[in-house]
PDB file of C-alpha atoms and ligand atoms in Angstrom:
ATOM      1  CA  MET A 283     -23.264 -21.592  10.288  1.00  0.00           C
ATOM      2  CA  SER A 284     -24.559 -18.791   8.005  1.00  0.00           C
ATOM      3  CA  ASP A 285     -22.566 -17.367   5.145  1.00  0.00           C
ATOM      4  CA  PHE A 286     -22.818 -13.766   6.860  1.00  0.00           C
ATOM      5  CA  LEU A 287     -19.304 -12.354   6.850  1.00  0.00           C
ATOM      6  CA  THR A 288     -18.587  -8.714   8.020  1.00  0.00           C
ATOM      7  CA  ARG A 289     -15.606  -6.852   9.148  1.00  0.00           C
ATOM      8  CA  PHE A 290     -14.489  -4.210  11.469  1.00  0.00           C
ATOM      9  CA  ALA A 291     -11.840  -1.927   9.674  1.00  0.00           C
ATOM     10  CA  PRO A 292     -10.287   0.796  11.909  1.00  0.00           C
ATOM     11  CA  SER A 293      -7.333   3.001  10.848  1.00  0.00           C
ATOM     12  CA  PRO A 294      -4.784   3.155  13.539  1.00  0.00           C
ATOM     13  CA  THR A 295      -4.190   6.839  13.449  1.00  0.00           C
ATOM     14  CA  GLY A 296      -5.108   7.223  17.201  1.00  0.00           C
ATOM     15  CA  ARG A 297      -6.592   5.519  20.027  1.00  0.00           C
ATOM     16  CA  LEU A 298     -10.203   4.169  19.511  1.00  0.00           C
ATOM     17  CA  HIS A 299     -12.823   6.324  20.765  1.00  0.00           C
ATOM     18  CA  LEU A 300     -16.591   5.998  21.594  1.00  0.00           C
ATOM     19  CA  GLY A 301     -17.558   6.363  17.834  1.00  0.00           C
ATOM     20  CA  HIS A 302     -15.374   3.286  17.076  1.00  0.00           C
ATOM     21  CA  ALA A 303     -16.973   1.395  19.992  1.00  0.00           C
ATOM     22  CA  ALA A 304     -20.431   2.266  18.678  1.00  0.00           C
ATOM     23  CA  SER A 305     -19.309   0.942  15.168  1.00  0.00           C
ATOM     24  CA  ALA A 306     -17.942  -2.113  16.741  1.00  0.00           C
ATOM     25  CA  PHE A 307     -21.146  -2.947  18.641  1.00  0.00           C
ATOM     26  CA  HIS A 308     -23.051  -2.554  15.546  1.00  0.00           C
ATOM     27  CA  VAL A 309     -20.746  -4.904  13.588  1.00  0.00           C
ATOM     28  CA  TRP A 310     -20.544  -7.664  16.175  1.00  0.00           C
ATOM     29  CA  GLN A 311     -24.328  -7.335  17.065  1.00  0.00           C
ATOM     30  CA  ALA A 312     -25.277  -7.821  13.365  1.00  0.00           C
ATOM     31  CA  ALA A 313     -23.007 -10.859  12.893  1.00  0.00           C
ATOM     32  CA  GLU A 314     -24.260 -12.373  16.186  1.00  0.00           C
ATOM     33  CA  ARG A 315     -28.215 -11.988  15.035  1.00  0.00           C
ATOM     34  CA  ALA A 316     -27.101 -13.477  11.642  1.00  0.00           C
ATOM     35  CA  GLY A 317     -25.055 -16.242  13.179  1.00  0.00           C
ATOM     36  CA  GLY A 318     -22.121 -15.068  11.077  1.00  0.00           C
ATOM     37  CA  SER A 319     -18.601 -13.966  11.890  1.00  0.00           C
ATOM     38  CA  VAL A 320     -16.390 -10.877  11.990  1.00  0.00           C
ATOM     39  CA  LEU A 321     -12.846 -10.265  10.364  1.00  0.00           C
ATOM     40  CA  LEU A 322     -10.669  -7.544  11.750  1.00  0.00           C
ATOM     41  CA  ARG A 323      -8.858  -5.310   9.114  1.00  0.00           C
ATOM     42  CA  ILE A 324      -6.380  -2.777   9.948  1.00  0.00           C
ATOM     43  CA  GLU A 325      -6.583   0.049   7.324  1.00  0.00           C
ATOM     44  CA  ASP A 326      -3.134   1.457   7.739  1.00  0.00           C
ATOM     45  CA  ILE A 327      -2.338   2.565   4.228  1.00  0.00           C
ATOM     46  CA  ASP A 328      -1.713   6.122   5.345  1.00  0.00           C
ATOM     47  CA  GLN A 329       1.897   5.313   6.705  1.00  0.00           C
ATOM     48  CA  THR A 330       2.466   8.929   7.867  1.00  0.00           C
ATOM     49  CA  ARG A 331      -0.576   9.029  10.267  1.00  0.00           C
ATOM     50  CA  CYS A 332      -0.762   5.173  11.237  1.00  0.00           C
ATOM     51  CA  LYS A 333       1.321   3.910  13.966  1.00  0.00           C
ATOM     52  CA  PRO A 334       1.888   0.322  15.134  1.00  0.00           C
ATOM     53  CA  ASP A 335       1.425   1.391  18.736  1.00  0.00           C
ATOM     54  CA  PHE A 336      -2.201   2.420  17.818  1.00  0.00           C
ATOM     55  CA  THR A 337      -2.734  -1.082  16.167  1.00  0.00           C
ATOM     56  CA  ASP A 338      -1.687  -2.459  19.440  1.00  0.00           C
ATOM     57  CA  GLY A 339      -4.209  -0.017  21.265  1.00  0.00           C
ATOM     58  CA  ILE A 340      -7.077  -1.304  18.928  1.00  0.00           C
ATOM     59  CA  LEU A 341      -6.266  -4.799  19.833  1.00  0.00           C
ATOM     60  CA  GLU A 342      -6.151  -4.031  23.484  1.00  0.00           C
ATOM     61  CA  ASP A 343      -9.448  -2.058  23.310  1.00  0.00           C
ATOM     62  CA  LEU A 344     -11.259  -4.736  21.547  1.00  0.00           C
ATOM     63  CA  ALA A 345     -10.116  -7.440  23.717  1.00  0.00           C
ATOM     64  CA  TRP A 346     -11.530  -5.111  26.782  1.00  0.00           C
ATOM     65  CA  LEU A 347     -14.765  -4.934  24.966  1.00  0.00           C
ATOM     66  CA  ASP A 348     -14.830  -8.670  24.587  1.00  0.00           C
ATOM     67  CA  PHE A 349     -14.945  -8.840  20.951  1.00  0.00           C
ATOM     68  CA  ASP A 350     -13.526 -11.819  19.008  1.00  0.00           C
ATOM     69  CA  TRP A 351     -12.720 -12.103  15.321  1.00  0.00           C
ATOM     70  CA  THR A 352     -11.963 -14.910  13.023  1.00  0.00           C
ATOM     71  CA  GLY A 353      -8.375 -15.459  11.918  1.00  0.00           C
ATOM     72  CA  PRO A 354      -5.485 -13.014  12.127  1.00  0.00           C
ATOM     73  CA  PRO A 355      -6.217  -9.448  11.439  1.00  0.00           C
ATOM     74  CA  ARG A 356      -5.583  -8.375   7.778  1.00  0.00           C
ATOM     75  CA  ILE A 357      -2.909  -5.494   7.967  1.00  0.00           C
ATOM     76  CA  GLN A 358      -3.367  -3.413   4.793  1.00  0.00           C
ATOM     77  CA  SER A 359       0.239  -2.033   4.617  1.00  0.00           C
ATOM     78  CA  GLU A 360       1.235  -5.733   4.036  1.00  0.00           C
ATOM     79  CA  HIS A 361      -0.560  -5.994   0.870  1.00  0.00           C
ATOM     80  CA  PHE A 362       0.375  -2.811  -1.329  1.00  0.00           C
ATOM     81  CA  ALA A 363       1.369  -4.964  -4.179  1.00  0.00           C
ATOM     82  CA  ASP A 364      -2.134  -6.480  -4.311  1.00  0.00           C
ATOM     83  CA  TYR A 365      -3.661  -2.969  -4.477  1.00  0.00           C
ATOM     84  CA  ALA A 366      -1.091  -1.682  -7.070  1.00  0.00           C
ATOM     85  CA  ARG A 367      -2.269  -4.562  -9.339  1.00  0.00           C
ATOM     86  CA  VAL A 368      -5.837  -3.308  -9.044  1.00  0.00           C
ATOM     87  CA  VAL A 369      -4.719   0.081 -10.329  1.00  0.00           C
ATOM     88  CA  GLU A 370      -2.583  -1.503 -13.091  1.00  0.00           C
ATOM     89  CA  ARG A 371      -5.744  -3.454 -14.156  1.00  0.00           C
ATOM     90  CA  LEU A 372      -7.832  -0.301 -14.239  1.00  0.00           C
ATOM     91  CA  THR A 373      -5.079   1.361 -16.247  1.00  0.00           C
ATOM     92  CA  GLU A 374      -4.890  -1.616 -18.719  1.00  0.00           C
ATOM     93  CA  LEU A 375      -8.718  -1.167 -19.218  1.00  0.00           C
ATOM     94  CA  GLY A 376      -7.926   2.572 -20.121  1.00  0.00           C
ATOM     95  CA  LEU A 377      -9.935   3.846 -17.153  1.00  0.00           C
ATOM     96  CA  THR A 378      -7.341   5.972 -15.562  1.00  0.00           C
ATOM     97  CA  TYR A 379      -5.019   8.937 -16.026  1.00  0.00           C
ATOM     98  CA  ARG A 380      -2.150  10.398 -14.271  1.00  0.00           C
ATOM     99  CA  CYS A 381      -3.127  13.630 -12.111  1.00  0.00           C
ATOM    100  CA  PHE A 382      -0.380  16.071 -11.367  1.00  0.00           C
ATOM    101  CA  ARG A 383      -2.762  18.613 -10.034  1.00  0.00           C
ATOM    102  CA  THR A 384      -2.433  20.064  -6.380  1.00  0.00           C
ATOM    103  CA  ARG A 385      -5.542  20.872  -4.339  1.00  0.00           C
ATOM    104  CA  THR A 386      -4.923  24.533  -5.385  1.00  0.00           C
ATOM    105  CA  ASP A 387      -4.792  23.612  -8.982  1.00  0.00           C
ATOM    106  CA  MET A 388      -8.182  21.704  -8.719  1.00  0.00           C
ATOM    107  CA  ALA A 389      -9.838  24.398  -6.660  1.00  0.00           C
ATOM    108  CA  ALA A 390      -8.767  26.883  -9.539  1.00  0.00           C
ATOM    109  CA  GLU A 391     -10.224  24.558 -12.339  1.00  0.00           C
ATOM    110  CA  THR A 392     -13.435  24.038 -10.286  1.00  0.00           C
ATOM    111  CA  GLU A 393     -13.701  27.864 -10.070  1.00  0.00           C
ATOM    112  CA  ALA A 394     -12.883  28.440 -13.704  1.00  0.00           C
ATOM    113  CA  ALA A 395     -15.580  26.000 -14.762  1.00  0.00           C
ATOM    114  CA  GLY A 396     -18.115  28.093 -12.681  1.00  0.00           C
ATOM    115  CA  LEU A 397     -18.821  25.179 -10.239  1.00  0.00           C
ATOM    116  CA  THR A 398     -19.295  25.475  -6.484  1.00  0.00           C
ATOM    117  CA  PRO A 399     -16.095  25.275  -4.518  1.00  0.00           C
ATOM    118  CA  GLY A 400     -15.724  21.613  -3.378  1.00  0.00           C
ATOM    119  CA  SER A 401     -17.712  20.030  -6.178  1.00  0.00           C
ATOM    120  CA  PRO A 402     -16.560  16.735  -7.188  1.00  0.00           C
ATOM    121  CA  PHE A 403     -13.606  16.903  -9.576  1.00  0.00           C
ATOM    122  CA  THR A 404     -13.640  15.381 -13.034  1.00  0.00           C
ATOM    123  CA  GLY A 405     -10.712  16.128 -15.339  1.00  0.00           C
ATOM    124  CA  GLN A 406      -8.611  15.029 -18.258  1.00  0.00           C
ATOM    125  CA  PRO A 407      -5.248  13.673 -18.648  1.00  0.00           C
ATOM    126  CA  LEU A 408      -2.382  16.136 -19.683  1.00  0.00           C
ATOM    127  CA  PRO A 409      -1.567  16.402 -23.271  1.00  0.00           C
ATOM    128  CA  ALA A 410       1.081  13.612 -23.930  1.00  0.00           C
ATOM    129  CA  GLU A 411       4.042  16.050 -24.333  1.00  0.00           C
ATOM    130  CA  LEU A 412       3.303  17.919 -21.184  1.00  0.00           C
ATOM    131  CA  GLU A 413       2.925  14.588 -19.234  1.00  0.00           C
ATOM    132  CA  ALA A 414       6.165  13.379 -20.618  1.00  0.00           C
ATOM    133  CA  GLU A 415       7.852  16.461 -19.417  1.00  0.00           C
ATOM    134  CA  ARG A 416       6.245  16.404 -15.914  1.00  0.00           C
ATOM    135  CA  LEU A 417       7.254  12.633 -15.736  1.00  0.00           C
ATOM    136  CA  SER A 418      10.872  13.326 -16.788  1.00  0.00           C
ATOM    137  CA  GLN A 419      11.087  16.065 -13.950  1.00  0.00           C
ATOM    138  CA  GLU A 420       9.683  13.372 -11.688  1.00  0.00           C
ATOM    139  CA  ALA A 421       6.695  15.319 -10.624  1.00  0.00           C
ATOM    140  CA  PRO A 422       4.600  13.569  -8.024  1.00  0.00           C
ATOM    141  CA  PHE A 423       1.220  12.403  -9.494  1.00  0.00           C
ATOM    142  CA  ALA A 424      -1.780  10.141  -8.369  1.00  0.00           C
ATOM    143  CA  TRP A 425      -3.748   7.835 -10.618  1.00  0.00           C
ATOM    144  CA  ARG A 426      -7.411   9.061 -11.106  1.00  0.00           C
ATOM    145  CA  LEU A 427     -10.339   6.964 -12.235  1.00  0.00           C
ATOM    146  CA  SER A 428     -12.011   8.711 -15.091  1.00  0.00           C
ATOM    147  CA  LEU A 429     -15.696   8.554 -14.773  1.00  0.00           C
ATOM    148  CA  GLU A 430     -16.206   9.376 -18.312  1.00  0.00           C
ATOM    149  CA  LYS A 431     -14.159   6.395 -19.440  1.00  0.00           C
ATOM    150  CA  CYS A 432     -15.905   4.199 -16.883  1.00  0.00           C
ATOM    151  CA  ARG A 433     -19.295   5.243 -18.415  1.00  0.00           C
ATOM    152  CA  ASP A 434     -17.911   4.312 -21.945  1.00  0.00           C
ATOM    153  CA  TYR A 435     -16.527   1.129 -20.742  1.00  0.00           C
ATOM    154  CA  LEU A 436     -19.518  -0.288 -18.889  1.00  0.00           C
ATOM    155  CA  GLY A 437     -22.259   1.258 -21.289  1.00  0.00           C
ATOM    156  CA  PRO A 438     -25.823   1.027 -20.005  1.00  0.00           C
ATOM    157  CA  GLU A 439     -24.636  -1.054 -17.079  1.00  0.00           C
ATOM    158  CA  TYR A 440     -23.256   2.213 -15.595  1.00  0.00           C
ATOM    159  CA  ASP A 441     -26.612   3.718 -15.218  1.00  0.00           C
ATOM    160  CA  ARG A 442     -28.104   0.497 -13.728  1.00  0.00           C
ATOM    161  CA  LEU A 443     -25.359   0.294 -10.829  1.00  0.00           C
ATOM    162  CA  SER A 444     -27.132  -0.206  -7.573  1.00  0.00           C
ATOM    163  CA  PHE A 445     -26.644  -1.686  -4.046  1.00  0.00           C
ATOM    164  CA  GLU A 446     -28.711  -3.176  -1.381  1.00  0.00           C
ATOM    165  CA  VAL A 447     -28.943  -1.276   1.827  1.00  0.00           C
ATOM    166  CA  CYS A 448     -30.122  -2.900   5.061  1.00  0.00           C
ATOM    167  CA  GLY A 449     -31.364  -0.611   7.853  1.00  0.00           C
ATOM    168  CA  LEU A 450     -30.675  -1.349  11.548  1.00  0.00           C
ATOM    169  CA  ASP A 451     -34.213  -2.497  11.779  1.00  0.00           C
ATOM    170  CA  GLY A 452     -33.448  -5.144   9.009  1.00  0.00           C
ATOM    171  CA  ALA A 453     -35.513  -3.630   6.415  1.00  0.00           C
ATOM    172  CA  THR A 454     -33.799  -3.509   2.907  1.00  0.00           C
ATOM    173  CA  ARG A 455     -34.050  -1.335  -0.007  1.00  0.00           C
ATOM    174  CA  ILE A 456     -32.162  -1.036  -3.425  1.00  0.00           C
ATOM    175  CA  GLU A 457     -30.281   2.201  -3.857  1.00  0.00           C
ATOM    176  CA  LYS A 458     -29.141   3.501  -7.334  1.00  0.00           C
ATOM    177  CA  ALA A 459     -25.296   4.163  -7.274  1.00  0.00           C
ATOM    178  CA  ARG A 460     -24.408   7.695  -7.953  1.00  0.00           C
ATOM    179  CA  PRO A 461     -20.530   7.341  -8.583  1.00  0.00           C
ATOM    180  CA  GLY A 462     -20.690  11.130  -9.813  1.00  0.00           C
ATOM    181  CA  LEU A 463     -20.957  12.131  -6.163  1.00  0.00           C
ATOM    182  CA  HIS A 464     -17.230  11.515  -5.883  1.00  0.00           C
ATOM    183  CA  GLY A 465     -16.059  12.654  -9.383  1.00  0.00           C
ATOM    184  CA  ASP A 466     -12.920  11.107 -10.563  1.00  0.00           C
ATOM    185  CA  ILE A 467     -11.493   9.567  -7.464  1.00  0.00           C
ATOM    186  CA  ASN A 468      -7.796   9.161  -6.655  1.00  0.00           C
ATOM    187  CA  LEU A 469      -6.854   5.416  -6.885  1.00  0.00           C
ATOM    188  CA  THR A 470      -3.299   6.084  -5.431  1.00  0.00           C
ATOM    189  CA  ARG A 471      -1.871   8.887  -3.349  1.00  0.00           C
ATOM    190  CA  LYS A 472       1.199  10.816  -3.959  1.00  0.00           C
ATOM    191  CA  ASP A 473       2.792   8.998  -1.058  1.00  0.00           C
ATOM    192  CA  ALA A 474       1.178   5.485  -1.276  1.00  0.00           C
ATOM    193  CA  PRO A 475       0.355   3.141  -4.146  1.00  0.00           C
ATOM    194  CA  THR A 476      -3.183   2.927  -3.188  1.00  0.00           C
ATOM    195  CA  ALA A 477      -6.009   5.066  -1.794  1.00  0.00           C
ATOM    196  CA  TYR A 478      -8.781   4.004   0.700  1.00  0.00           C
ATOM    197  CA  HIS A 479     -11.377   3.047  -2.103  1.00  0.00           C
ATOM    198  CA  VAL A 480      -9.135   0.633  -3.888  1.00  0.00           C
ATOM    199  CA  ALA A 481      -7.776  -1.087  -0.748  1.00  0.00           C
ATOM    200  CA  CYS A 482     -11.213  -1.240   0.926  1.00  0.00           C
ATOM    201  CA  THR A 483     -13.081  -2.675  -1.997  1.00  0.00           C
ATOM    202  CA  HIS A 484     -10.242  -5.062  -2.855  1.00  0.00           C
ATOM    203  CA  ASP A 485     -10.164  -6.307   0.625  1.00  0.00           C
ATOM    204  CA  ASP A 486     -14.018  -6.622   0.932  1.00  0.00           C
ATOM    205  CA  ALA A 487     -13.832  -8.846  -2.220  1.00  0.00           C
ATOM    206  CA  ARG A 488     -10.726 -10.884  -1.227  1.00  0.00           C
ATOM    207  CA  GLN A 489     -12.052 -11.558   2.190  1.00  0.00           C
ATOM    208  CA  GLY A 490     -15.526 -12.564   0.875  1.00  0.00           C
ATOM    209  CA  ILE A 491     -17.365  -9.887   2.887  1.00  0.00           C
ATOM    210  CA  THR A 492     -21.110 -10.220   2.470  1.00  0.00           C
ATOM    211  CA  HIS A 493     -22.203  -7.335   4.762  1.00  0.00           C
ATOM    212  CA  VAL A 494     -20.358  -3.986   5.388  1.00  0.00           C
ATOM    213  CA  ILE A 495     -21.538  -2.143   8.367  1.00  0.00           C
ATOM    214  CA  ARG A 496     -20.021   1.243   9.005  1.00  0.00           C
ATOM    215  CA  GLY A 497     -21.025   4.756  10.005  1.00  0.00           C
ATOM    216  CA  THR A 498     -23.174   7.261   8.084  1.00  0.00           C
ATOM    217  CA  ASP A 499     -20.134   9.211   7.605  1.00  0.00           C
ATOM    218  CA  LEU A 500     -19.151   6.644   4.907  1.00  0.00           C
ATOM    219  CA  GLU A 501     -22.553   6.416   3.396  1.00  0.00           C
ATOM    220  CA  ASP A 502     -21.357   8.007   0.180  1.00  0.00           C
ATOM    221  CA  ALA A 503     -18.388   5.545  -0.076  1.00  0.00           C
ATOM    222  CA  ALA A 504     -20.770   2.777  -1.287  1.00  0.00           C
ATOM    223  CA  HIS A 505     -21.692   4.836  -4.358  1.00  0.00           C
ATOM    224  CA  ILE A 506     -18.115   4.595  -5.701  1.00  0.00           C
ATOM    225  CA  HIS A 507     -17.378   1.193  -4.336  1.00  0.00           C
ATOM    226  CA  VAL A 508     -20.076  -0.378  -6.462  1.00  0.00           C
ATOM    227  CA  LEU A 509     -18.559   1.189  -9.495  1.00  0.00           C
ATOM    228  CA  LEU A 510     -15.077  -0.274  -8.638  1.00  0.00           C
ATOM    229  CA  GLN A 511     -16.773  -3.669  -7.954  1.00  0.00           C
ATOM    230  CA  ALA A 512     -18.377  -3.748 -11.272  1.00  0.00           C
ATOM    231  CA  LEU A 513     -15.218  -2.690 -13.033  1.00  0.00           C
ATOM    232  CA  MET A 514     -13.167  -5.502 -11.305  1.00  0.00           C
ATOM    233  CA  GLY A 515     -15.852  -8.099 -11.442  1.00  0.00           C
ATOM    234  CA  TRP A 516     -16.282  -8.292  -7.687  1.00  0.00           C
ATOM    235  CA  PRO A 517     -19.351  -8.915  -5.749  1.00  0.00           C
ATOM    236  CA  THR A 518     -21.262  -6.110  -3.949  1.00  0.00           C
ATOM    237  CA  PRO A 519     -21.817  -6.512  -0.468  1.00  0.00           C
ATOM    238  CA  ILE A 520     -25.061  -5.560   1.506  1.00  0.00           C
ATOM    239  CA  TYR A 521     -24.444  -2.087   3.185  1.00  0.00           C
ATOM    240  CA  THR A 522     -25.615  -0.815   6.417  1.00  0.00           C
ATOM    241  CA  HIS A 523     -24.936   2.626   7.852  1.00  0.00           C
ATOM    242  CA  HIS A 524     -25.457   3.243  11.587  1.00  0.00           C
ATOM    243  CA  PRO A 525     -25.767   6.612  13.078  1.00  0.00           C
ATOM    244  CA  LEU A 526     -22.527   8.377  14.551  1.00  0.00           C
ATOM    245  CA  VAL A 527     -21.931   9.278  18.057  1.00  0.00           C
ATOM    246  CA  LEU A 528     -21.777  12.964  18.393  1.00  0.00           C
ATOM    247  CA  GLY A 529     -19.127  15.021  20.369  1.00  0.00           C
ATOM    248  CA  PRO A 530     -19.891  17.903  22.938  1.00  0.00           C
ATOM    249  CA  ASP A 531     -19.822  20.223  19.869  1.00  0.00           C
ATOM    250  CA  GLY A 532     -22.448  18.227  17.995  1.00  0.00           C
ATOM    251  CA  HIS A 533     -20.013  17.049  15.402  1.00  0.00           C
ATOM    252  CA  LYS A 534     -18.761  13.565  14.728  1.00  0.00           C
ATOM    253  CA  LEU A 535     -16.226  12.442  17.454  1.00  0.00           C
ATOM    254  CA  ALA A 536     -12.696  12.713  16.398  1.00  0.00           C
ATOM    255  CA  LYS A 537      -9.639  10.957  17.605  1.00  0.00           C
ATOM    256  CA  ARG A 538      -8.523  14.426  19.044  1.00  0.00           C
ATOM    257  CA  PHE A 539     -11.474  14.022  21.790  1.00  0.00           C
ATOM    258  CA  GLU A 540      -8.929  12.391  24.120  1.00  0.00           C
ATOM    259  CA  SER A 541     -11.381  12.179  26.975  1.00  0.00           C
ATOM    260  CA  GLN A 542     -13.548  10.002  24.882  1.00  0.00           C
ATOM    261  CA  SER A 543     -10.898   7.465  24.031  1.00  0.00           C
ATOM    262  CA  LEU A 544     -11.753   3.915  25.070  1.00  0.00           C
ATOM    263  CA  ALA A 545      -8.369   3.850  27.239  1.00  0.00           C
ATOM    264  CA  SER A 546      -9.347   6.824  29.227  1.00  0.00           C
ATOM    265  CA  LEU A 547     -12.892   5.817  29.732  1.00  0.00           C
ATOM    266  CA  ARG A 548     -11.455   2.514  30.989  1.00  0.00           C
ATOM    267  CA  GLU A 549      -9.038   4.218  33.315  1.00  0.00           C
ATOM    268  CA  ALA A 550     -11.981   6.488  34.501  1.00  0.00           C
ATOM    269  CA  GLY A 551     -13.586   3.133  35.739  1.00  0.00           C
ATOM    270  CA  LEU A 552     -16.172   2.680  33.146  1.00  0.00           C
ATOM    271  CA  THR A 553     -17.214  -1.082  32.339  1.00  0.00           C
ATOM    272  CA  PRO A 554     -17.782  -2.300  28.775  1.00  0.00           C
ATOM    273  CA  ARG A 555     -21.501  -2.173  29.437  1.00  0.00           C
ATOM    274  CA  ASP A 556     -21.260   1.448  30.422  1.00  0.00           C
ATOM    275  CA  VAL A 557     -19.466   2.205  27.114  1.00  0.00           C
ATOM    276  CA  LYS A 558     -22.071   0.315  25.097  1.00  0.00           C
ATOM    277  CA  LYS A 559     -24.784   2.481  26.790  1.00  0.00           C
ATOM    278  CA  LEU A 560     -22.832   5.830  26.110  1.00  0.00           C
ATOM    279  CA  ALA A 561     -22.350   4.697  22.569  1.00  0.00           C
ATOM    280  CA  GLY A 562     -26.097   4.573  22.128  1.00  0.00           C
ATOM    281  CA  VAL A 563     -26.055   0.990  20.831  1.00  0.00           C
TER     282      VAL A 563
HETATM  283  N1  LIG B 752     -11.070   2.841   8.023  1.00  0.00           N
HETATM  284  C1  LIG B 752     -12.197   3.524   7.995  1.00  0.00           C
HETATM  285  C2  LIG B 752     -12.395   4.293   9.293  1.00  0.00           C
HETATM  286  O1  LIG B 752     -11.457   3.881  10.220  1.00  0.00           O
HETATM  287  C3  LIG B 752     -13.365   2.465   7.897  1.00  0.00           C
HETATM  288  C4  LIG B 752     -13.557   2.076   6.656  1.00  0.00           C
HETATM  289  C5  LIG B 752     -14.655   1.064   6.314  1.00  0.00           C
HETATM  290  O2  LIG B 752     -15.388   0.460   7.203  1.00  0.00           O
HETATM  291  O3  LIG B 752     -15.069   0.877   5.129  1.00  0.00           O
HETATM  292  O4  LIG B 752     -13.111   4.993   9.481  1.00  0.00           O
END
């Protein structure tokens, strides 16, 4: 048995579609080749968009495709306290600040700084008095990770952060991490005690994931995940990014393309083999 351990980590915000199937085929294929195993993780931290019915749908679709995973699925919404502890730790290290800004505030700040709209956001905490005032008004805020503080904290290590990327052909290369692509990320959401990057890296470490295989739409995520791993003392897995299945409009498939949901393809009489072919895997 090899020590190769990967995971499939869908978010139950709708039924799985062809794009998810492609991801799942890549994940299970890699594990099979390496003689390793796959864990299933349900990334349902967004409690307004995620529904238990969609989780049931995921299990049903994966069973139809004949995918098997080790142990019970990890349900992220059952572990909010663990993610909150990560944010606490980063705060203890002096690497975070409370951010009360709305999207509009941030766009205005970006413009005022003469940056192109949509540039990664980096900011400063509010002056203590103003912050105390906002807190007393119970104004909602998110914790942000300060890249400036992370750079100070890690010293020369910050510029040496890197990760190993493994192509679908098995060729590997080392990529230099560029956390600046993301700016000061949100560690929490105004409506949840964690954001994706925290929950994902926490779980990858906690579950001992050695290989992360996901779509090219999440290629940039590795650049900030490596930073979180260095700050928290977690190992960095090897990353593989597979091509996306494109919709009729040439864009990444979205859950709103109902016709491409695995449930409707199944109802239309397609077999798992047909789905694999359609997914281009
Ligand atoms: N939950 C994410 C998604 O459904 C995947 C995250 C990951 O694989 O790291 O797109």
